[in-house]
Amino acid sequence: MRLRGVVSAAVVAAALALSGCSQEPPVRAADGGPSPAGAPAQVRLRDALLTDRQLPPDFRLLTASATPDRPFSDVPITAMPCEELVVEGFTARHDRPAEGASVGLEKPSDDWFGRESLDRYPPGRAAAVMAAVHGAAQRCASYTATLPVDGSPTKNTVSTAGVGGVAADDGLVLRISALGPGDGEPYVTEVALVREGDVILTVHKTVAQQPRSSVEAVLPAAVAAYRAAAGTA
C-alpha cells in the first residue's frame, strides 16, 4: 500500500493498526456469570464478532485482538483533532467503553484491509458517543492536515452516508478523503458505525486509493453476526 504523499500522522496510525500498532481499547470480556436480577443477559462481545463462515465471499479473518492497555485521551470526541477521524478505534480512544473486542479483516483480491470492533458502553452512553461522531463529521467536513515527513499540507474532506439496508438505533458511514501534493486521486478511509442499544459496532476500512470494495461490503454481515450472538436477529 503506497502511503507517500497523502498520509497524515493520523492516517499512518490507521494503517499501522493492521500490523499490531492499533490504538484500540483493551478487550474487557464479560465474565459470563449470571446477570443481576431483572437485567437481560449480555453476550460476550468476543463471541459476537464475525466468524469465517459468516464472512462475505473472498473475505477472511485475521487474528482476533486482545490488546494490552493503551493510554486513552482525555479529549472528548467533540473536541478531538479532525485528523483522528481516520484513526482506528477513535471512538473508544476518546470515550472509553466498559467492554470491547475486535478482529482484523481482509480481502486480498481487492486490497481491502480493515477491522471490526464491538464496544459496550454504560446505559445511555453509546447514544451520546454516536451524537458526538455526527457532530465531528459536520465540524470536520473540510480541513487541512500536515504530512509528518515534509510538512506538506493535505486537503481533507469528510462525507457521510446512511447505513443502507441496516436497520439500527443509529448509524452512519464516514468517508475521509485526503489529497496531497501531486496526487491525482485521493486516498480514502472508510468508517461505518452502527449502534445497537448500548453497543457500537464499527467496521474500519484502512486507507486506499480508488477502493474497489467499500466498507459496506462487510457491514451487513458484521451486524447479522452480532445480532445472532445477542439473540436479536
Short mmCIF file of C-alpha atoms in Angstrom, two decimals:
data_model
loop_
_atom_site.label_atom_id
_atom_site.label_comp_id
_atom_site.label_asym_id
_atom_site.label_seq_id
_atom_site.Cartn_x
_atom_site.Cartn_y
_atom_site.Cartn_z
CA MET A 1 0.00 0.00 0.00
CA ARG A 2 1.56 3.31 -1.06
CA LEU A 3 1.04 5.94 1.57
CA ARG A 4 3.61 8.51 0.39
CA GLY A 5 2.35 11.99 -0.33
CA VAL A 6 -1.04 12.00 1.33
CA VAL A 7 -0.95 10.36 4.68
CA SER A 8 -1.23 12.49 7.77
CA ALA A 9 0.06 11.26 11.11
CA ALA A 10 -3.42 10.02 11.91
CA VAL A 11 -3.65 8.08 8.63
CA VAL A 12 -0.31 6.46 9.41
CA ALA A 13 -1.74 5.34 12.74
CA ALA A 14 -4.72 3.82 10.94
CA ALA A 15 -2.53 1.90 8.52
CA LEU A 16 -0.18 0.67 11.25
CA ALA A 17 -3.15 -0.65 13.20
CA LEU A 18 -3.22 -3.62 10.85
CA SER A 19 0.32 -4.60 11.82
CA GLY A 20 -0.23 -4.63 15.56
CA CYS A 21 0.05 -0.93 16.32
CA SER A 22 -3.64 -0.32 16.87
CA GLN A 23 -4.85 2.41 19.18
CA GLU A 24 -7.78 0.29 20.31
CA PRO A 25 -9.13 -0.10 23.82
CA PRO A 26 -8.20 -3.24 25.70
CA VAL A 27 -10.56 -6.16 25.47
CA ARG A 28 -12.70 -6.36 28.58
CA ALA A 29 -14.73 -9.50 28.22
CA ALA A 30 -17.83 -10.11 30.29
CA ASP A 31 -17.27 -12.79 32.88
CA GLY A 32 -20.20 -14.88 31.67
CA GLY A 33 -21.72 -15.05 35.14
CA PRO A 34 -25.38 -14.52 35.96
CA SER A 35 -26.93 -11.16 35.22
CA PRO A 36 -28.32 -9.04 38.04
CA ALA A 37 -31.98 -9.66 38.80
CA GLY A 38 -34.17 -8.09 36.13
CA ALA A 39 -31.27 -7.34 33.77
CA PRO A 40 -31.10 -9.00 30.34
CA ALA A 41 -28.25 -11.41 29.68
CA GLN A 42 -25.38 -9.82 27.75
CA VAL A 43 -23.49 -11.63 25.04
CA ARG A 44 -19.73 -11.59 25.46
CA LEU A 45 -18.55 -9.27 22.69
CA ARG A 46 -15.74 -11.57 21.61
CA ASP A 47 -18.42 -14.19 20.84
CA ALA A 48 -20.36 -11.72 18.69
CA LEU A 49 -17.56 -10.91 16.24
CA LEU A 50 -17.63 -12.17 12.68
CA THR A 51 -16.55 -15.76 12.08
CA ASP A 52 -15.15 -17.29 8.90
CA ARG A 53 -18.46 -18.83 7.92
CA GLN A 54 -20.28 -15.50 8.29
CA LEU A 55 -17.94 -13.51 6.06
CA PRO A 56 -18.88 -12.43 2.53
CA PRO A 57 -17.13 -14.30 -0.33
CA ASP A 58 -13.35 -13.79 -0.61
CA PHE A 59 -13.08 -12.13 2.81
CA ARG A 60 -11.08 -13.74 5.59
CA LEU A 61 -10.33 -13.09 9.23
CA LEU A 62 -7.08 -12.06 10.78
CA THR A 63 -6.29 -12.80 14.43
CA ALA A 64 -8.81 -11.56 16.97
CA SER A 65 -7.20 -8.97 19.19
CA ALA A 66 -6.79 -8.84 22.94
CA THR A 67 -4.76 -5.67 23.02
CA PRO A 68 -2.81 -4.59 26.11
CA ASP A 69 -3.78 -1.47 27.97
CA ARG A 70 -3.03 1.67 25.98
CA PRO A 71 -3.42 5.29 27.02
CA PHE A 72 -6.80 6.89 26.42
CA SER A 73 -7.29 10.51 25.51
CA ASP A 74 -8.91 12.93 27.90
CA VAL A 75 -10.04 14.99 24.90
CA PRO A 76 -13.68 14.25 24.05
CA ILE A 77 -14.81 13.39 20.53
CA THR A 78 -16.47 16.80 20.35
CA ALA A 79 -13.05 18.48 20.62
CA MET A 80 -10.63 15.94 19.14
CA PRO A 81 -8.50 16.97 16.13
CA CYS A 82 -10.19 16.23 12.80
CA GLU A 83 -7.19 14.08 11.77
CA GLU A 84 -8.21 11.48 14.33
CA LEU A 85 -11.34 10.52 12.40
CA VAL A 86 -9.13 8.13 10.40
CA VAL A 87 -7.52 6.57 13.47
CA GLU A 88 -8.77 3.06 14.10
CA GLY A 89 -10.87 2.93 17.26
CA PHE A 90 -11.11 6.70 17.68
CA THR A 91 -14.49 6.47 19.43
CA ALA A 92 -13.16 4.16 22.15
CA ARG A 93 -9.93 6.15 22.43
CA HIS A 94 -11.83 9.34 23.23
CA ASP A 95 -14.75 7.78 25.14
CA ARG A 96 -13.70 4.64 26.95
CA PRO A 97 -16.13 1.70 26.75
CA ALA A 98 -16.82 -0.79 29.50
CA GLU A 99 -16.02 -3.74 27.23
CA GLY A 100 -14.53 -4.15 23.77
CA ALA A 101 -13.38 -6.75 21.28
CA SER A 102 -12.20 -6.67 17.67
CA VAL A 103 -10.94 -8.76 14.79
CA GLY A 104 -8.96 -7.94 11.66
CA LEU A 105 -10.46 -8.46 8.20
CA GLU A 106 -9.04 -8.61 4.72
CA LYS A 107 -9.96 -9.29 1.10
CA PRO A 108 -6.61 -9.66 -0.66
CA SER A 109 -8.10 -9.65 -4.15
CA ASP A 110 -9.33 -6.08 -3.61
CA ASP A 111 -6.51 -4.84 -1.34
CA TRP A 112 -9.20 -4.50 1.33
CA PHE A 113 -7.86 -4.34 4.88
CA GLY A 114 -9.72 -3.34 7.99
CA ARG A 115 -11.14 -4.27 11.37
CA GLU A 116 -14.47 -4.97 13.02
CA SER A 117 -14.86 -3.70 16.58
CA LEU A 118 -17.60 -4.05 19.19
CA ASP A 119 -17.70 -1.68 22.16
CA ARG A 120 -20.22 -1.76 25.01
CA TYR A 121 -20.89 1.44 26.94
CA PRO A 122 -22.76 2.16 30.19
CA PRO A 123 -26.50 2.70 29.70
CA GLY A 124 -27.20 5.73 27.54
CA ARG A 125 -23.55 6.47 26.81
CA ALA A 126 -23.42 4.86 23.35
CA ALA A 127 -26.10 7.25 22.10
CA ALA A 128 -24.01 10.20 23.31
CA VAL A 129 -20.93 8.80 21.55
CA MET A 130 -22.81 8.50 18.27
CA ALA A 131 -24.16 12.03 18.62
CA ALA A 132 -20.58 13.24 19.10
CA VAL A 133 -19.47 11.38 15.95
CA HIS A 134 -22.24 13.01 13.91
CA GLY A 135 -21.13 16.37 15.23
CA ALA A 136 -17.45 15.70 14.46
CA ALA A 137 -18.32 14.77 10.88
CA GLN A 138 -20.04 18.14 10.43
CA ARG A 139 -17.26 20.07 12.17
CA CYS A 140 -14.60 18.35 10.06
CA ALA A 141 -16.34 18.45 6.68
CA SER A 142 -13.23 20.16 5.26
CA TYR A 143 -9.85 20.51 6.95
CA THR A 144 -6.15 20.67 6.24
CA ALA A 145 -3.65 18.20 7.66
CA THR A 146 0.13 18.26 7.58
CA LEU A 147 2.36 15.45 6.38
CA PRO A 148 4.82 14.48 9.12
CA VAL A 149 7.63 13.79 6.64
CA ASP A 150 7.99 17.14 4.89
CA GLY A 151 5.29 19.35 6.34
CA SER A 152 3.30 19.44 3.11
CA PRO A 153 -0.41 20.15 3.52
CA THR A 154 -3.14 17.73 2.51
CA LYS A 155 -6.69 18.72 1.70
CA ASN A 156 -9.14 16.52 3.54
CA THR A 157 -12.87 16.19 3.19
CA VAL A 158 -15.36 14.16 5.21
CA SER A 159 -18.62 12.92 3.73
CA THR A 160 -21.33 10.92 5.46
CA ALA A 161 -23.93 8.42 4.34
CA GLY A 162 -26.53 6.27 5.99
CA VAL A 163 -26.02 2.58 6.64
CA GLY A 164 -28.24 1.47 3.78
CA GLY A 165 -30.07 -1.80 4.33
CA VAL A 166 -29.12 -1.99 8.01
CA ALA A 167 -31.87 -1.10 10.46
CA ALA A 168 -30.38 0.10 13.75
CA ASP A 169 -30.84 2.56 16.59
CA ASP A 170 -28.30 4.84 14.88
CA GLY A 171 -25.68 4.53 12.19
CA LEU A 172 -23.55 6.33 9.65
CA VAL A 173 -20.67 5.80 7.25
CA LEU A 174 -17.76 8.24 7.25
CA ARG A 175 -15.57 8.64 4.19
CA ILE A 176 -12.44 10.69 4.78
CA SER A 177 -10.58 11.68 1.60
CA ALA A 178 -7.04 13.03 1.69
CA LEU A 179 -5.42 14.66 -1.34
CA GLY A 180 -1.76 15.55 -1.20
CA PRO A 181 0.58 17.48 -3.49
CA GLY A 182 0.99 15.73 -6.83
CA ASP A 183 -1.71 13.14 -6.22
CA GLY A 184 -4.29 12.74 -8.93
CA GLU A 185 -6.62 10.66 -6.81
CA PRO A 186 -7.36 10.99 -3.09
CA TYR A 187 -6.75 8.32 -0.51
CA VAL A 188 -9.94 7.28 1.24
CA THR A 189 -10.53 5.87 4.71
CA GLU A 190 -13.98 4.49 5.47
CA VAL A 191 -15.58 4.02 8.88
CA ALA A 192 -19.05 2.54 9.39
CA LEU A 193 -20.66 2.80 12.84
CA VAL A 194 -23.88 1.14 13.94
CA ARG A 195 -25.44 1.46 17.39
CA GLU A 196 -27.47 -1.39 18.84
CA GLY A 197 -28.64 -0.29 22.27
CA ASP A 198 -25.51 0.26 24.36
CA VAL A 199 -23.17 -1.42 21.84
CA ILE A 200 -21.42 0.33 18.96
CA LEU A 201 -20.31 -1.86 16.08
CA THR A 202 -17.58 -0.35 13.90
CA VAL A 203 -16.11 -1.55 10.64
CA HIS A 204 -12.98 0.39 9.71
CA LYS A 205 -11.55 0.11 6.20
CA THR A 206 -8.00 1.36 6.08
CA VAL A 207 -6.75 4.00 3.66
CA ALA A 208 -6.80 3.09 -0.04
CA GLN A 209 -6.77 4.79 -3.40
CA GLN A 210 -9.71 4.04 -5.72
CA PRO A 211 -11.08 1.29 -3.45
CA ARG A 212 -12.90 -1.47 -5.31
CA SER A 213 -14.90 -2.70 -2.32
CA SER A 214 -16.40 -0.31 0.19
CA VAL A 215 -16.85 -0.75 3.92
CA GLU A 216 -20.48 -1.69 3.22
CA ALA A 217 -19.22 -4.92 1.63
CA VAL A 218 -18.84 -6.43 5.10
CA LEU A 219 -21.05 -4.26 7.35
CA PRO A 220 -24.34 -6.22 6.95
CA ALA A 221 -22.55 -9.49 7.77
CA ALA A 222 -21.00 -7.93 10.87
CA VAL A 223 -24.35 -6.64 12.11
CA ALA A 224 -26.00 -10.01 11.42
CA ALA A 225 -23.27 -11.84 13.36
CA TYR A 226 -23.71 -9.58 16.37
CA ARG A 227 -27.48 -9.92 16.34
CA ALA A 228 -27.31 -13.69 16.01
CA ALA A 229 -25.00 -13.94 19.03
CA ALA A 230 -27.13 -11.50 21.02
CA GLY A 231 -30.32 -13.37 20.14
CA THR A 232 -31.87 -10.34 18.45
CA ALA A 233 -31.64 -11.49 14.83
#
